[in-house]
Short mmCIF file of C-alpha atoms and ligand atoms in Angstrom, two decimals:
data_model
loop_
_atom_site.label_atom_id
_atom_site.label_comp_id
_atom_site.label_asym_id
_atom_site.label_seq_id
_atom_site.Cartn_x
_atom_site.Cartn_y
_atom_site.Cartn_z
CA MET A 7 0.00 0.00 0.00
CA ILE A 8 1.36 3.37 -1.02
CA GLU A 9 1.39 6.18 1.48
CA THR A 10 -0.35 9.10 -0.23
CA ARG A 11 1.09 12.48 0.70
CA LEU A 12 -0.76 15.79 0.41
CA ILE A 13 0.55 18.73 -1.58
CA ASP A 14 0.02 21.78 0.64
CA GLY A 15 -0.88 24.49 -1.87
CA LYS A 16 -2.21 26.75 0.86
CA GLY A 17 1.12 26.74 2.71
CA PHE A 18 3.14 27.10 -0.51
CA ALA A 19 0.96 30.07 -1.58
CA GLU A 20 1.49 31.73 1.82
CA GLY A 21 5.26 31.41 1.40
CA LEU A 22 5.07 32.76 -2.16
CA ARG A 23 3.04 35.77 -1.02
CA ALA A 24 5.55 36.46 1.77
CA ARG A 25 8.42 36.43 -0.78
CA LEU A 26 6.41 38.68 -3.11
CA ALA A 27 5.73 41.17 -0.32
CA GLY A 28 9.51 41.63 0.09
CA GLU A 29 10.03 42.05 -3.65
CA VAL A 30 7.10 44.47 -3.92
CA ALA A 31 8.57 46.60 -1.13
CA ALA A 32 11.91 46.73 -2.96
CA PHE A 33 10.15 47.61 -6.26
CA THR A 34 8.20 50.39 -4.55
CA ALA A 35 11.39 51.79 -3.00
CA ARG A 36 13.14 51.75 -6.42
CA HIS A 37 10.32 53.41 -8.35
CA GLY A 38 8.44 55.47 -5.77
CA ALA A 39 5.21 53.72 -6.75
CA ALA A 40 3.78 50.31 -5.93
CA PRO A 41 2.72 47.89 -8.72
CA GLY A 42 -1.01 48.31 -9.43
CA LEU A 43 -3.60 45.67 -10.35
CA ALA A 44 -7.02 46.56 -11.76
CA VAL A 45 -9.77 43.95 -11.50
CA VAL A 46 -12.92 44.32 -13.57
CA LEU A 47 -16.11 42.45 -12.67
CA VAL A 48 -19.27 42.76 -14.76
CA GLY A 49 -22.38 41.63 -12.89
CA SER A 50 -22.64 40.02 -9.48
CA ASP A 51 -22.16 36.27 -9.95
CA PRO A 52 -21.63 35.11 -6.31
CA ALA A 53 -18.56 32.94 -6.98
CA SER A 54 -16.93 35.68 -9.08
CA SER A 55 -17.68 38.29 -6.41
CA VAL A 56 -15.94 36.11 -3.78
CA TYR A 57 -12.86 35.71 -6.00
CA VAL A 58 -12.70 39.42 -6.77
CA ARG A 59 -12.87 40.34 -3.08
CA SER A 60 -10.08 37.85 -2.22
CA LYS A 61 -7.95 39.18 -5.06
CA ALA A 62 -8.33 42.76 -3.86
CA ARG A 63 -7.53 41.84 -0.24
CA GLN A 64 -4.43 39.80 -1.11
CA THR A 65 -3.19 42.46 -3.54
CA VAL A 66 -3.20 45.05 -0.76
CA GLU A 67 -1.68 42.56 1.72
CA VAL A 68 1.47 42.16 -0.43
CA GLY A 69 1.79 45.94 -0.72
CA MET A 70 0.41 46.50 -4.22
CA ALA A 71 -2.31 48.97 -5.23
CA SER A 72 -5.71 47.45 -6.02
CA TYR A 73 -8.25 49.12 -8.30
CA GLU A 74 -11.66 47.49 -8.39
CA HIS A 75 -14.17 48.20 -11.16
CA LEU A 76 -17.49 46.60 -10.26
CA LEU A 77 -19.87 47.17 -13.18
CA PRO A 78 -23.58 46.33 -13.43
CA ALA A 79 -24.58 43.22 -15.40
CA GLU A 80 -26.18 45.34 -18.12
CA THR A 81 -22.93 47.21 -18.90
CA GLY A 82 -22.50 47.44 -22.67
CA GLU A 83 -19.53 45.98 -24.53
CA ASP A 84 -18.51 49.46 -25.76
CA GLU A 85 -18.49 50.79 -22.21
CA LEU A 86 -16.31 47.89 -21.05
CA LEU A 87 -13.91 48.37 -23.99
CA ALA A 88 -13.69 52.10 -23.16
CA LEU A 89 -12.76 51.27 -19.54
CA LEU A 90 -10.06 48.83 -20.74
CA ALA A 91 -8.64 51.52 -23.04
CA ARG A 92 -8.34 53.87 -20.04
CA LEU A 93 -6.69 51.16 -17.91
CA ASN A 94 -4.29 50.28 -20.76
CA ALA A 95 -3.22 53.93 -20.87
CA ASP A 96 -2.92 54.40 -17.09
CA PRO A 97 0.75 54.09 -16.01
CA GLY A 98 -0.33 53.34 -12.42
CA VAL A 99 -2.06 50.16 -13.60
CA ASN A 100 0.48 47.43 -14.35
CA GLY A 101 -1.94 44.51 -14.51
CA ILE A 102 -5.55 44.19 -15.69
CA LEU A 103 -7.79 41.23 -14.98
CA VAL A 104 -11.30 40.89 -16.40
CA GLN A 105 -13.16 38.34 -14.31
CA LEU A 106 -14.74 35.56 -16.41
CA PRO A 107 -17.36 34.53 -17.29
CA LEU A 108 -18.71 37.75 -18.79
CA PRO A 109 -22.46 38.20 -19.37
CA ALA A 110 -23.71 36.61 -22.61
CA HIS A 111 -24.20 39.92 -24.45
CA ILE A 112 -20.45 40.64 -24.27
CA ASP A 113 -17.98 38.98 -26.67
CA THR A 114 -15.27 37.55 -24.38
CA GLN A 115 -12.65 37.15 -27.11
CA LYS A 116 -13.13 40.75 -28.23
CA VAL A 117 -12.67 41.95 -24.64
CA LEU A 118 -9.54 39.86 -24.09
CA ALA A 119 -8.11 41.10 -27.40
CA ALA A 120 -8.58 44.69 -26.20
CA LEU A 121 -6.15 44.23 -23.28
CA ASP A 122 -2.60 45.46 -23.60
CA PRO A 123 -0.74 42.10 -23.69
CA ALA A 124 1.91 43.61 -21.39
CA LYS A 125 -0.79 44.15 -18.72
CA ASP A 126 -2.64 40.85 -19.34
CA VAL A 127 -1.81 39.24 -15.98
CA ASP A 128 -4.25 36.35 -16.65
CA GLY A 129 -2.25 35.44 -19.76
CA PHE A 130 -5.45 35.04 -21.80
CA HIS A 131 -4.59 37.41 -24.69
CA VAL A 132 -3.72 35.53 -27.91
CA VAL A 133 -0.32 37.24 -27.93
CA ASN A 134 0.52 35.71 -24.54
CA ALA A 135 -0.94 32.31 -25.52
CA GLY A 136 1.14 32.44 -28.72
CA ARG A 137 4.31 33.54 -26.95
CA LEU A 138 3.93 30.65 -24.47
CA ALA A 139 3.41 28.22 -27.36
CA VAL A 140 6.59 29.29 -29.19
CA GLY A 141 8.72 29.50 -26.03
CA LEU A 142 9.05 33.28 -25.67
CA ASP A 143 8.65 35.15 -22.37
CA ALA A 144 4.92 35.48 -21.75
CA LEU A 145 2.47 36.27 -19.00
CA VAL A 146 1.29 32.74 -18.19
CA PRO A 147 -2.22 31.86 -16.93
CA CYS A 148 -2.21 31.78 -13.13
CA THR A 149 -3.71 28.38 -12.30
CA PRO A 150 -1.40 26.48 -14.71
CA LEU A 151 1.59 28.42 -13.39
CA GLY A 152 0.63 27.49 -9.82
CA CYS A 153 0.25 23.81 -10.72
CA VAL A 154 3.68 23.63 -12.33
CA MET A 155 5.30 25.43 -9.38
CA LEU A 156 3.84 22.80 -7.03
CA LEU A 157 5.00 19.96 -9.30
CA LYS A 158 8.57 21.28 -9.56
CA HIS A 159 8.74 21.89 -5.82
CA HIS A 160 7.76 18.27 -5.04
CA LEU A 161 9.28 16.36 -7.95
CA GLY A 162 12.29 18.47 -8.96
CA SER A 163 12.93 17.96 -12.66
CA LEU A 164 9.84 16.89 -14.63
CA ALA A 165 11.90 15.90 -17.67
CA GLY A 166 10.77 12.69 -19.33
CA LEU A 167 7.71 12.21 -17.12
CA LYS A 168 4.44 11.30 -18.80
CA ALA A 169 1.77 13.91 -18.07
CA VAL A 170 -1.90 13.47 -18.89
CA VAL A 171 -4.03 16.63 -18.76
CA VAL A 172 -7.76 15.93 -18.63
CA GLY A 173 -9.48 19.05 -19.96
CA ARG A 174 -8.71 21.31 -22.91
CA SER A 175 -9.88 24.76 -21.80
CA ASN A 176 -8.00 27.89 -22.84
CA ILE A 177 -7.73 28.89 -19.16
CA VAL A 178 -6.26 25.66 -17.74
CA GLY A 179 -5.92 22.59 -19.98
CA LYS A 180 -4.12 24.04 -22.99
CA PRO A 181 -1.71 26.35 -21.12
CA ILE A 182 -0.80 23.70 -18.55
CA ALA A 183 0.03 21.32 -21.39
CA GLN A 184 2.30 24.00 -22.89
CA LEU A 185 4.05 24.56 -19.56
CA LEU A 186 4.59 20.82 -19.02
CA LEU A 187 5.99 20.52 -22.53
CA ARG A 188 8.37 23.35 -21.68
CA GLU A 189 9.48 21.24 -18.67
CA ASP A 190 10.24 18.34 -21.07
CA CYS A 191 7.27 16.17 -20.08
CA THR A 192 5.63 13.88 -22.61
CA VAL A 193 2.18 15.44 -22.69
CA THR A 194 -1.23 14.07 -23.62
CA ILE A 195 -4.31 16.30 -23.59
CA ALA A 196 -7.40 14.16 -22.96
CA HIS A 197 -11.02 15.33 -23.03
CA SER A 198 -14.64 14.24 -23.17
CA ARG A 199 -14.19 12.51 -26.55
CA THR A 200 -11.00 10.63 -25.61
CA ARG A 201 -11.34 6.89 -26.16
CA ASP A 202 -10.84 4.85 -22.96
CA LEU A 203 -10.07 7.81 -20.73
CA PRO A 204 -9.32 5.64 -17.65
CA ALA A 205 -6.64 3.70 -19.58
CA GLU A 206 -5.13 6.98 -20.82
CA CYS A 207 -5.01 8.35 -17.27
CA ARG A 208 -3.39 5.16 -15.94
CA GLN A 209 -0.33 5.93 -18.12
CA ALA A 210 0.31 9.20 -16.28
CA ASP A 211 3.19 9.89 -13.91
CA ILE A 212 1.54 13.31 -13.54
CA LEU A 213 -2.25 13.41 -13.81
CA ILE A 214 -3.91 16.81 -14.07
CA ALA A 215 -7.70 16.89 -13.66
CA ALA A 216 -9.22 20.10 -15.05
CA VAL A 217 -12.67 19.20 -16.32
CA GLY A 218 -15.06 20.78 -13.81
CA ARG A 219 -16.92 17.52 -13.13
CA PRO A 220 -17.17 16.49 -9.48
CA GLU A 221 -15.06 13.41 -8.64
CA MET A 222 -14.94 12.25 -12.26
CA VAL A 223 -11.42 10.81 -12.00
CA ARG A 224 -11.75 7.56 -10.04
CA GLY A 225 -9.12 5.86 -7.88
CA ASP A 226 -8.53 3.06 -10.40
CA TRP A 227 -7.68 5.63 -13.11
CA ILE A 228 -4.52 6.53 -11.18
CA LYS A 229 -1.21 4.77 -11.71
CA PRO A 230 0.19 3.67 -8.32
CA GLY A 231 2.60 6.32 -7.04
CA ALA A 232 1.51 8.98 -9.56
CA THR A 233 1.29 12.69 -8.71
CA VAL A 234 -2.27 13.98 -9.01
CA ILE A 235 -3.11 17.67 -9.42
CA ASP A 236 -6.80 18.38 -8.95
CA VAL A 237 -7.81 21.73 -10.46
CA GLY A 238 -11.54 21.20 -9.91
CA ILE A 239 -13.58 23.23 -7.44
CA ASN A 240 -17.14 21.89 -7.47
CA ARG A 241 -19.89 22.69 -5.00
CA VAL A 242 -22.03 19.60 -4.33
CA ALA A 243 -24.73 18.75 -1.80
CA GLY A 244 -23.35 16.44 0.91
CA PRO A 245 -25.33 13.62 2.57
CA ASP A 246 -26.33 16.06 5.34
CA GLY A 247 -27.84 18.42 2.73
CA LYS A 248 -25.06 20.99 3.27
CA ASN A 249 -22.88 22.10 0.36
CA ARG A 250 -19.28 20.97 0.31
CA LEU A 251 -16.40 21.52 -2.10
CA VAL A 252 -15.03 18.58 -4.04
CA GLY A 253 -12.46 18.37 -6.80
CA ASP A 254 -12.51 16.58 -10.15
CA VAL A 255 -10.81 13.57 -8.49
CA ALA A 256 -12.50 11.09 -6.13
CA PHE A 257 -10.11 12.07 -3.34
CA ALA A 258 -10.95 9.24 -0.89
CA GLU A 259 -10.44 6.61 -3.61
CA ALA A 260 -7.03 8.08 -4.50
CA GLN A 261 -5.71 7.40 -0.98
CA GLY A 262 -3.23 4.53 -1.03
CA ILE A 263 -2.83 4.79 -4.82
CA ALA A 264 -1.55 8.28 -5.64
CA GLY A 265 1.94 9.15 -4.38
CA LEU A 266 1.11 12.84 -4.05
CA ILE A 267 -2.20 14.65 -4.41
CA THR A 268 -3.54 18.17 -4.04
CA PRO A 269 -6.56 18.38 -1.70
CA VAL A 270 -9.68 20.44 -2.47
CA PRO A 271 -9.83 22.95 -0.90
CA GLY A 272 -6.27 23.95 0.03
CA GLY A 273 -4.43 22.57 -2.99
CA VAL A 274 -4.35 24.38 -6.33
CA GLY A 275 -6.94 27.05 -5.44
CA PRO A 276 -4.75 29.27 -3.21
CA MET A 277 -1.95 29.16 -5.80
CA THR A 278 -4.06 30.95 -8.41
CA ILE A 279 -4.22 34.32 -6.64
CA ALA A 280 -0.61 34.06 -5.44
CA CYS A 281 0.45 33.57 -9.09
CA LEU A 282 -1.75 36.48 -10.17
CA LEU A 283 0.21 38.68 -7.76
CA ALA A 284 3.49 37.24 -9.07
CA ASN A 285 2.38 38.02 -12.65
CA THR A 286 1.47 41.57 -11.67
CA LEU A 287 4.95 42.13 -10.24
CA THR A 288 6.50 40.56 -13.37
CA ALA A 289 4.38 42.84 -15.60
CA ALA A 290 5.32 45.92 -13.56
CA ARG A 291 9.03 45.06 -13.79
CA ARG A 292 8.87 44.54 -17.54
CA GLN A 293 6.98 47.80 -18.02
CA ARG A 294 9.80 49.54 -16.13
CA GLY A 295 12.35 47.84 -18.37
CA GLU A 296 13.75 45.71 -15.51
CA ASP A 297 13.34 42.12 -16.73
N1 LIG B 309 -12.83 32.85 -13.87
C1 LIG B 309 -12.48 31.62 -13.42
N2 LIG B 309 -11.14 31.53 -13.35
C2 LIG B 309 -10.64 32.71 -13.76
C3 LIG B 309 -9.33 33.22 -13.90
O1 LIG B 309 -8.31 32.58 -13.64
N3 LIG B 309 -9.24 34.51 -14.35
C4 LIG B 309 -10.32 35.24 -14.65
N4 LIG B 309 -10.14 36.46 -15.10
N5 LIG B 309 -11.55 34.80 -14.54
C5 LIG B 309 -11.71 33.53 -14.09
#
């Protein structure tokens, strides 16, 4: 029986934020201005509102300036594009994040394309996606960046390992595959149409679950000793009728099979905002010609 160890994303993220706070203080002393992050939320989706509040709080906690733009759900696309143009031009704003999903009447790709790629701290602009794909310096999506940081911290070199990414979203699946390729993994991207998904997953030394389906990845899909990164955050009704958070992996079944696994909550989730703050500092440095 394998002893399954937990990957403590919450603790790692706390350490990362502490390091960032020191670097932010040094940046602010050098330039006489703190890095600034603008967050734009259209509408009042409860989950998005929670994220936006946490982002603002943690931004201020590491010593950066936070600008929140909370717009009503009926905000027009033109109005949003006009705000982004002002933020692109504002030298005090080094990073801009538009919280997704946007209301249906707004064209998400058009909005993302309107961001200055140098301020696109989510790494969702096609210029950043393209730069990542061809191996140039890019702003890299936060959740994938956090996952790869955790993997490198626990495994050291990832070279030659077989990674299976379940999920092909632009936000997680595709960029994480690019990052793992950059670390010299052999990468498979699997998805809902993959033939014999359990067999595909059983090949993985590193299994990344990013599908948004509660507990879809079962224990017997995991190769004994594999490292499992669970990106899912799903709210489900528990047996007592109360809501609880579960990942995309059947966590209890993975015990005794996986070598390492991220819990939900406390695994990948806390890394996302910490990496957003890291990206904002990176963007601010590049805009000042430092990196
Ligand atoms: N909605 C869900 N995840 C994300 C994210 O990482 N960035 C943004 N902007 N919106 C999201």
